[in-house]
Amino acid sequence: MGSNEDYRLLCLENPLLDIQAEGDEAMLNKYSLKPNDAILAEEKHMPLYADLLSRKHALIAGGAAQNTARGAQYILPANSVLYIGCVGKDEYADKLRSACDAAGLRVEYRIDENQPTGRCGVIINGSNRSLCTHLAAANEYKLDHLQSPKIWDLVKKAKFYYVGGFHLTVCVPAVMALAKEAAENKDKTFIMNLSAPFIPSFFKKQLDETSPYWDYLIGNETEAAAWAEAEGGEVKGKGTAEIALYMAGLKKANEGRKRVVVITQGTDPTVVAVQGEGKAREYPVRTIGTEEIYDTNGAGDAFAGGFVAGIVEGKSLEESIDMGQWLAKLSIKELGPQFPYPKQTYSKA
């Protein structure tokens, strides 16, 4: 029987089934892929997914926000995180659900009858990763699914909403419905992730629509620079700390909650700007030996998962940042955006 505290965190974005397997140069050439690259699939790439499944492979419930949702659930008590997106009616959706079940993540997918489930084929060749993504059904999320009685009841019960910026290419009305729900209910929190440089570069209008509702904004230094370039004016060409402060100071719908902007910088300190503060804070990352690093794919998603888990649990900003760095450190020791089992327990640096 669920409690009133179940599914406090609701995440929305584009679900993908990551299919990871080792491949050689011949396999890369077969599909005209580069050893270390990320592309969107064309028709010629469609047989790749069955090819990967025929090999010794790993299936991961992917898509950036779904990675973050799994990361948050890794830390939080059972039945804390709910993820929403769109999948097809096929075996790939079944595999995606199974992967989420194994991670303890509840999913409530919209089912599209026409498009297959989104997939990301990952060819591992030594230290290289070649990613080939077919978005398919992930592009078909609709507002009516979010506002259906069953799902909207879950929305109303949740206290924290996390949305990946990639969803701004899919269904802006769904993003805005969550953003406004948070702003109108002063006890709710809206968290946005920039996701990739092309989001502020090419979807700036959609991103700007959400900006008054950001209680927390997460990104990396490249994404922040892309945002500043698109924004123009006095912030263009500024450093990460100045950009973060500028973002934190943007107009806000819920003035009762100060906006917090969190910008990661790989192995350099994480920059944090709080609305109303005149200076950005910096938090050094946890150190890790190069020999311990196996795969950095999804490290940013893992950081977001740990950070958001801290916010959900009411931890301080400093501890939440450290929780994000702790989970990212665990993730890069694994293949793809995954976390070790048996579960490890967070401890302060």
mmCIF file with all atom_site columns, N, CA, C and O in Angstrom, residues 42-73:
data_model
loop_
_atom_site.group_PDB
_atom_site.id
_atom_site.type_symbol
_atom_site.label_atom_id
_atom_site.label_alt_id
_atom_site.label_comp_id
_atom_site.label_asym_id
_atom_site.label_entity_id
_atom_site.label_seq_id
_atom_site.pdbx_PDB_ins_code
_atom_site.Cartn_x
_atom_site.Cartn_y
_atom_site.Cartn_z
_atom_site.occupancy
_atom_site.B_iso_or_equiv
_atom_site.pdbx_formal_charge
_atom_site.auth_seq_id
_atom_site.auth_comp_id
_atom_site.auth_asym_id
_atom_site.auth_atom_id
_atom_site.pdbx_PDB_model_num
ATOM 1   N N  . GLU A 1 42 ? 19.545 7.190   -39.356 1.00 0.00 ? 42 GLU A N  1
ATOM 2   C CA . GLU A 1 42 ? 18.864 7.252   -40.645 1.00 0.00 ? 42 GLU A CA 1
ATOM 3   C C  . GLU A 1 42 ? 18.368 5.842   -40.969 1.00 0.00 ? 42 GLU A C  1
ATOM 4   O O  . GLU A 1 42 ? 18.603 4.895   -40.216 1.00 0.00 ? 42 GLU A O  1
ATOM 5   N N  . GLU A 1 43 ? 17.698 5.724   -42.088 1.00 0.00 ? 43 GLU A N  1
ATOM 6   C CA . GLU A 1 43 ? 17.124 4.426   -42.463 1.00 0.00 ? 43 GLU A CA 1
ATOM 7   C C  . GLU A 1 43 ? 18.189 3.334   -42.532 1.00 0.00 ? 43 GLU A C  1
ATOM 8   O O  . GLU A 1 43 ? 17.955 2.186   -42.124 1.00 0.00 ? 43 GLU A O  1
ATOM 9   N N  . LYS A 1 44 ? 19.375 3.687   -42.996 1.00 0.00 ? 44 LYS A N  1
ATOM 10  C CA . LYS A 1 44 ? 20.447 2.694   -43.134 1.00 0.00 ? 44 LYS A CA 1
ATOM 11  C C  . LYS A 1 44 ? 20.932 2.148   -41.797 1.00 0.00 ? 44 LYS A C  1
ATOM 12  O O  . LYS A 1 44 ? 21.582 1.093   -41.744 1.00 0.00 ? 44 LYS A O  1
ATOM 13  N N  . HIS A 1 45 ? 20.604 2.847   -40.716 1.00 0.00 ? 45 HIS A N  1
ATOM 14  C CA . HIS A 1 45 ? 21.063 2.410   -39.393 1.00 0.00 ? 45 HIS A CA 1
ATOM 15  C C  . HIS A 1 45 ? 20.070 1.485   -38.685 1.00 0.00 ? 45 HIS A C  1
ATOM 16  O O  . HIS A 1 45 ? 20.397 0.933   -37.622 1.00 0.00 ? 45 HIS A O  1
ATOM 17  N N  . MET A 1 46 ? 18.880 1.321   -39.235 1.00 0.00 ? 46 MET A N  1
ATOM 18  C CA . MET A 1 46 ? 17.829 0.585   -38.521 1.00 0.00 ? 46 MET A CA 1
ATOM 19  C C  . MET A 1 46 ? 18.206 -0.859  -38.157 1.00 0.00 ? 46 MET A C  1
ATOM 20  O O  . MET A 1 46 ? 17.831 -1.344  -37.090 1.00 0.00 ? 46 MET A O  1
ATOM 21  N N  . PRO A 1 47 ? 18.957 -1.575  -38.995 1.00 0.00 ? 47 PRO A N  1
ATOM 22  C CA . PRO A 1 47 ? 19.331 -2.953  -38.595 1.00 0.00 ? 47 PRO A CA 1
ATOM 23  C C  . PRO A 1 47 ? 20.337 -3.015  -37.447 1.00 0.00 ? 47 PRO A C  1
ATOM 24  O O  . PRO A 1 47 ? 20.578 -4.088  -36.892 1.00 0.00 ? 47 PRO A O  1
ATOM 25  N N  . LEU A 1 48 ? 20.929 -1.869  -37.096 1.00 0.00 ? 48 LEU A N  1
ATOM 26  C CA . LEU A 1 48 ? 21.962 -1.845  -36.059 1.00 0.00 ? 48 LEU A CA 1
ATOM 27  C C  . LEU A 1 48 ? 21.454 -2.394  -34.731 1.00 0.00 ? 48 LEU A C  1
ATOM 28  O O  . LEU A 1 48 ? 22.168 -3.134  -34.039 1.00 0.00 ? 48 LEU A O  1
ATOM 29  N N  . TYR A 1 49 ? 20.207 -2.077  -34.378 1.00 0.00 ? 49 TYR A N  1
ATOM 30  C CA . TYR A 1 49 ? 19.703 -2.408  -33.046 1.00 0.00 ? 49 TYR A CA 1
ATOM 31  C C  . TYR A 1 49 ? 19.557 -3.918  -32.864 1.00 0.00 ? 49 TYR A C  1
ATOM 32  O O  . TYR A 1 49 ? 19.928 -4.475  -31.825 1.00 0.00 ? 49 TYR A O  1
ATOM 33  N N  . ALA A 1 50 ? 19.035 -4.591  -33.890 1.00 0.00 ? 50 ALA A N  1
ATOM 34  C CA . ALA A 1 50 ? 18.945 -6.051  -33.829 1.00 0.00 ? 50 ALA A CA 1
ATOM 35  C C  . ALA A 1 50 ? 20.335 -6.678  -33.822 1.00 0.00 ? 50 ALA A C  1
ATOM 36  O O  . ALA A 1 50 ? 20.578 -7.692  -33.151 1.00 0.00 ? 50 ALA A O  1
ATOM 37  N N  . ASP A 1 51 ? 21.261 -6.057  -34.559 1.00 0.00 ? 51 ASP A N  1
ATOM 38  C CA . ASP A 1 51 ? 22.644 -6.536  -34.604 1.00 0.00 ? 51 ASP A CA 1
ATOM 39  C C  . ASP A 1 51 ? 23.263 -6.483  -33.205 1.00 0.00 ? 51 ASP A C  1
ATOM 40  O O  . ASP A 1 51 ? 23.898 -7.448  -32.748 1.00 0.00 ? 51 ASP A O  1
ATOM 41  N N  . LEU A 1 52 ? 23.066 -5.380  -32.502 1.00 0.00 ? 52 LEU A N  1
ATOM 42  C CA . LEU A 1 52 ? 23.604 -5.238  -31.146 1.00 0.00 ? 52 LEU A CA 1
ATOM 43  C C  . LEU A 1 52 ? 22.955 -6.243  -30.189 1.00 0.00 ? 52 LEU A C  1
ATOM 44  O O  . LEU A 1 52 ? 23.622 -6.824  -29.331 1.00 0.00 ? 52 LEU A O  1
ATOM 45  N N  . LEU A 1 53 ? 21.647 -6.458  -30.353 1.00 0.00 ? 53 LEU A N  1
ATOM 46  C CA . LEU A 1 53 ? 20.942 -7.397  -29.478 1.00 0.00 ? 53 LEU A CA 1
ATOM 47  C C  . LEU A 1 53 ? 21.392 -8.838  -29.698 1.00 0.00 ? 53 LEU A C  1
ATOM 48  O O  . LEU A 1 53 ? 21.250 -9.680  -28.806 1.00 0.00 ? 53 LEU A O  1
ATOM 49  N N  . SER A 1 54 ? 21.933 -9.109  -30.891 1.00 0.00 ? 54 SER A N  1
ATOM 50  C CA . SER A 1 54 ? 22.385 -10.475 -31.186 1.00 0.00 ? 54 SER A CA 1
ATOM 51  C C  . SER A 1 54 ? 23.739 -10.785 -30.539 1.00 0.00 ? 54 SER A C  1
ATOM 52  O O  . SER A 1 54 ? 24.172 -11.934 -30.511 1.00 0.00 ? 54 SER A O  1
ATOM 53  N N  . ARG A 1 55 ? 24.390 -9.746  -30.025 1.00 0.00 ? 55 ARG A N  1
ATOM 54  C CA . ARG A 1 55 ? 25.693 -9.901  -29.373 1.00 0.00 ? 55 ARG A CA 1
ATOM 55  C C  . ARG A 1 55 ? 25.514 -9.882  -27.852 1.00 0.00 ? 55 ARG A C  1
ATOM 56  O O  . ARG A 1 55 ? 24.419 -9.622  -27.345 1.00 0.00 ? 55 ARG A O  1
ATOM 57  N N  . LYS A 1 56 ? 26.577 -10.133 -27.136 1.00 0.00 ? 56 LYS A N  1
ATOM 58  C CA . LYS A 1 56 ? 26.534 -9.954  -25.698 1.00 0.00 ? 56 LYS A CA 1
ATOM 59  C C  . LYS A 1 56 ? 26.335 -8.463  -25.440 1.00 0.00 ? 56 LYS A C  1
ATOM 60  O O  . LYS A 1 56 ? 27.151 -7.634  -25.820 1.00 0.00 ? 56 LYS A O  1
ATOM 61  N N  . HIS A 1 57 ? 25.218 -8.115  -24.806 1.00 0.00 ? 57 HIS A N  1
ATOM 62  C CA . HIS A 1 57 ? 24.841 -6.714  -24.723 1.00 0.00 ? 57 HIS A CA 1
ATOM 63  C C  . HIS A 1 57 ? 24.331 -6.354  -23.326 1.00 0.00 ? 57 HIS A C  1
ATOM 64  O O  . HIS A 1 57 ? 24.015 -7.237  -22.508 1.00 0.00 ? 57 HIS A O  1
ATOM 65  N N  . ALA A 1 58 ? 24.246 -5.070  -23.096 1.00 0.00 ? 58 ALA A N  1
ATOM 66  C CA . ALA A 1 58 ? 23.643 -4.527  -21.874 1.00 0.00 ? 58 ALA A CA 1
ATOM 67  C C  . ALA A 1 58 ? 22.489 -3.627  -22.282 1.00 0.00 ? 58 ALA A C  1
ATOM 68  O O  . ALA A 1 58 ? 22.608 -2.844  -23.227 1.00 0.00 ? 58 ALA A O  1
ATOM 69  N N  . LEU A 1 59 ? 21.364 -3.768  -21.581 1.00 0.00 ? 59 LEU A N  1
ATOM 70  C CA . LEU A 1 59 ? 20.202 -2.915  -21.820 1.00 0.00 ? 59 LEU A CA 1
ATOM 71  C C  . LEU A 1 59 ? 20.071 -1.939  -20.664 1.00 0.00 ? 59 LEU A C  1
ATOM 72  O O  . LEU A 1 59 ? 20.036 -2.342  -19.498 1.00 0.00 ? 59 LEU A O  1
ATOM 73  N N  . ILE A 1 60 ? 20.013 -0.661  -20.988 1.00 0.00 ? 60 ILE A N  1
ATOM 74  C CA . ILE A 1 60 ? 19.930 0.377   -19.961 1.00 0.00 ? 60 ILE A CA 1
ATOM 75  C C  . ILE A 1 60 ? 18.745 1.271   -20.263 1.00 0.00 ? 60 ILE A C  1
ATOM 76  O O  . ILE A 1 60 ? 18.514 1.656   -21.410 1.00 0.00 ? 60 ILE A O  1
ATOM 77  N N  . ALA A 1 61 ? 17.971 1.582   -19.229 1.00 0.00 ? 61 ALA A N  1
ATOM 78  C CA . ALA A 1 61 ? 16.848 2.509   -19.381 1.00 0.00 ? 61 ALA A CA 1
ATOM 79  C C  . ALA A 1 61 ? 17.420 3.904   -19.540 1.00 0.00 ? 61 ALA A C  1
ATOM 80  O O  . ALA A 1 61 ? 17.773 4.562   -18.563 1.00 0.00 ? 61 ALA A O  1
ATOM 81  N N  . GLY A 1 62 ? 17.550 4.352   -20.779 1.00 0.00 ? 62 GLY A N  1
ATOM 82  C CA . GLY A 1 62 ? 18.262 5.583   -21.075 1.00 0.00 ? 62 GLY A CA 1
ATOM 83  C C  . GLY A 1 62 ? 17.368 6.760   -21.413 1.00 0.00 ? 62 GLY A C  1
ATOM 84  O O  . GLY A 1 62 ? 16.166 6.778   -21.166 1.00 0.00 ? 62 GLY A O  1
ATOM 85  N N  . GLY A 1 63 ? 17.997 7.761   -22.036 1.00 0.00 ? 63 GLY A N  1
ATOM 86  C CA . GLY A 1 63 ? 17.390 9.077   -22.140 1.00 0.00 ? 63 GLY A CA 1
ATOM 87  C C  . GLY A 1 63 ? 17.854 9.840   -20.914 1.00 0.00 ? 63 GLY A C  1
ATOM 88  O O  . GLY A 1 63 ? 17.823 9.309   -19.794 1.00 0.00 ? 63 GLY A O  1
ATOM 89  N N  . ALA A 1 64 ? 18.306 11.077  -21.084 1.00 0.00 ? 64 ALA A N  1
ATOM 90  C CA . ALA A 1 64 ? 18.989 11.802  -20.010 1.00 0.00 ? 64 ALA A CA 1
ATOM 91  C C  . ALA A 1 64 ? 18.191 11.860  -18.712 1.00 0.00 ? 64 ALA A C  1
ATOM 92  O O  . ALA A 1 64 ? 18.704 11.536  -17.637 1.00 0.00 ? 64 ALA A O  1
ATOM 93  N N  . ALA A 1 65 ? 16.925 12.281  -18.782 1.00 0.00 ? 65 ALA A N  1
ATOM 94  C CA . ALA A 1 65 ? 16.145 12.430  -17.549 1.00 0.00 ? 65 ALA A CA 1
ATOM 95  C C  . ALA A 1 65 ? 15.783 11.083  -16.940 1.00 0.00 ? 65 ALA A C  1
ATOM 96  O O  . ALA A 1 65 ? 15.597 10.983  -15.724 1.00 0.00 ? 65 ALA A O  1
ATOM 97  N N  . GLN A 1 66 ? 15.665 10.055  -17.763 1.00 0.00 ? 66 GLN A N  1
ATOM 98  C CA . GLN A 1 66 ? 15.397 8.731   -17.211 1.00 0.00 ? 66 GLN A CA 1
ATOM 99  C C  . GLN A 1 66 ? 16.641 8.217   -16.469 1.00 0.00 ? 66 GLN A C  1
ATOM 100 O O  . GLN A 1 66 ? 16.531 7.551   -15.439 1.00 0.00 ? 66 GLN A O  1
ATOM 101 N N  . ASN A 1 67 ? 17.825 8.549   -16.982 1.00 0.00 ? 67 ASN A N  1
ATOM 102 C CA . ASN A 1 67 ? 19.058 8.252   -16.254 1.00 0.00 ? 67 ASN A CA 1
ATOM 103 C C  . ASN A 1 67 ? 19.062 8.966   -14.901 1.00 0.00 ? 67 ASN A C  1
ATOM 104 O O  . ASN A 1 67 ? 19.414 8.391   -13.866 1.00 0.00 ? 67 ASN A O  1
ATOM 105 N N  . THR A 1 68 ? 18.672 10.241  -14.919 1.00 0.00 ? 68 THR A N  1
ATOM 106 C CA . THR A 1 68 ? 18.617 11.022  -13.682 1.00 0.00 ? 68 THR A CA 1
ATOM 107 C C  . THR A 1 68 ? 17.593 10.450  -12.714 1.00 0.00 ? 68 THR A C  1
ATOM 108 O O  . THR A 1 68 ? 17.849 10.364  -11.502 1.00 0.00 ? 68 THR A O  1
ATOM 109 N N  . ALA A 1 69 ? 16.447 10.041  -13.243 1.00 0.00 ? 69 ALA A N  1
ATOM 110 C CA . ALA A 1 69 ? 15.401 9.458   -12.394 1.00 0.00 ? 69 ALA A CA 1
ATOM 111 C C  . ALA A 1 69 ? 15.895 8.180   -11.726 1.00 0.00 ? 69 ALA A C  1
ATOM 112 O O  . ALA A 1 69 ? 15.654 7.944   -10.534 1.00 0.00 ? 69 ALA A O  1
ATOM 113 N N  . ARG A 1 70 ? 16.605 7.336   -12.497 1.00 0.00 ? 70 ARG A N  1
ATOM 114 C CA . ARG A 1 70 ? 17.159 6.110   -11.913 1.00 0.00 ? 70 ARG A CA 1
ATOM 115 C C  . ARG A 1 70 ? 18.186 6.444   -10.833 1.00 0.00 ? 70 ARG A C  1
ATOM 116 O O  . ARG A 1 70 ? 18.263 5.785   -9.793  1.00 0.00 ? 70 ARG A O  1
ATOM 117 N N  . GLY A 1 71 ? 18.991 7.489   -11.102 1.00 0.00 ? 71 GLY A N  1
ATOM 118 C CA . GLY A 1 71 ? 19.999 7.900   -10.132 1.00 0.00 ? 71 GLY A CA 1
ATOM 119 C C  . GLY A 1 71 ? 19.381 8.391   -8.834  1.00 0.00 ? 71 GLY A C  1
ATOM 120 O O  . GLY A 1 71 ? 19.832 8.035   -7.742  1.00 0.00 ? 71 GLY A O  1
ATOM 121 N N  . ALA A 1 72 ? 18.335 9.198   -8.952  1.00 0.00 ? 72 ALA A N  1
ATOM 122 C CA . ALA A 1 72 ? 17.662 9.698   -7.750  1.00 0.00 ? 72 ALA A CA 1
ATOM 123 C C  . ALA A 1 72 ? 17.038 8.546   -6.965  1.00 0.00 ? 72 ALA A C  1
ATOM 124 O O  . ALA A 1 72 ? 17.132 8.490   -5.737  1.00 0.00 ? 72 ALA A O  1
ATOM 125 N N  . GLN A 1 73 ? 16.405 7.606   -7.683  1.00 0.00 ? 73 GLN A N  1
ATOM 126 C CA . GLN A 1 73 ? 15.780 6.470   -7.010  1.00 0.00 ? 73 GLN A CA 1
ATOM 127 C C  . GLN A 1 73 ? 16.823 5.563   -6.361  1.00 0.00 ? 73 GLN A C  1
ATOM 128 O O  . GLN A 1 73 ? 16.548 4.896   -5.361  1.00 0.00 ? 73 GLN A O  1
#
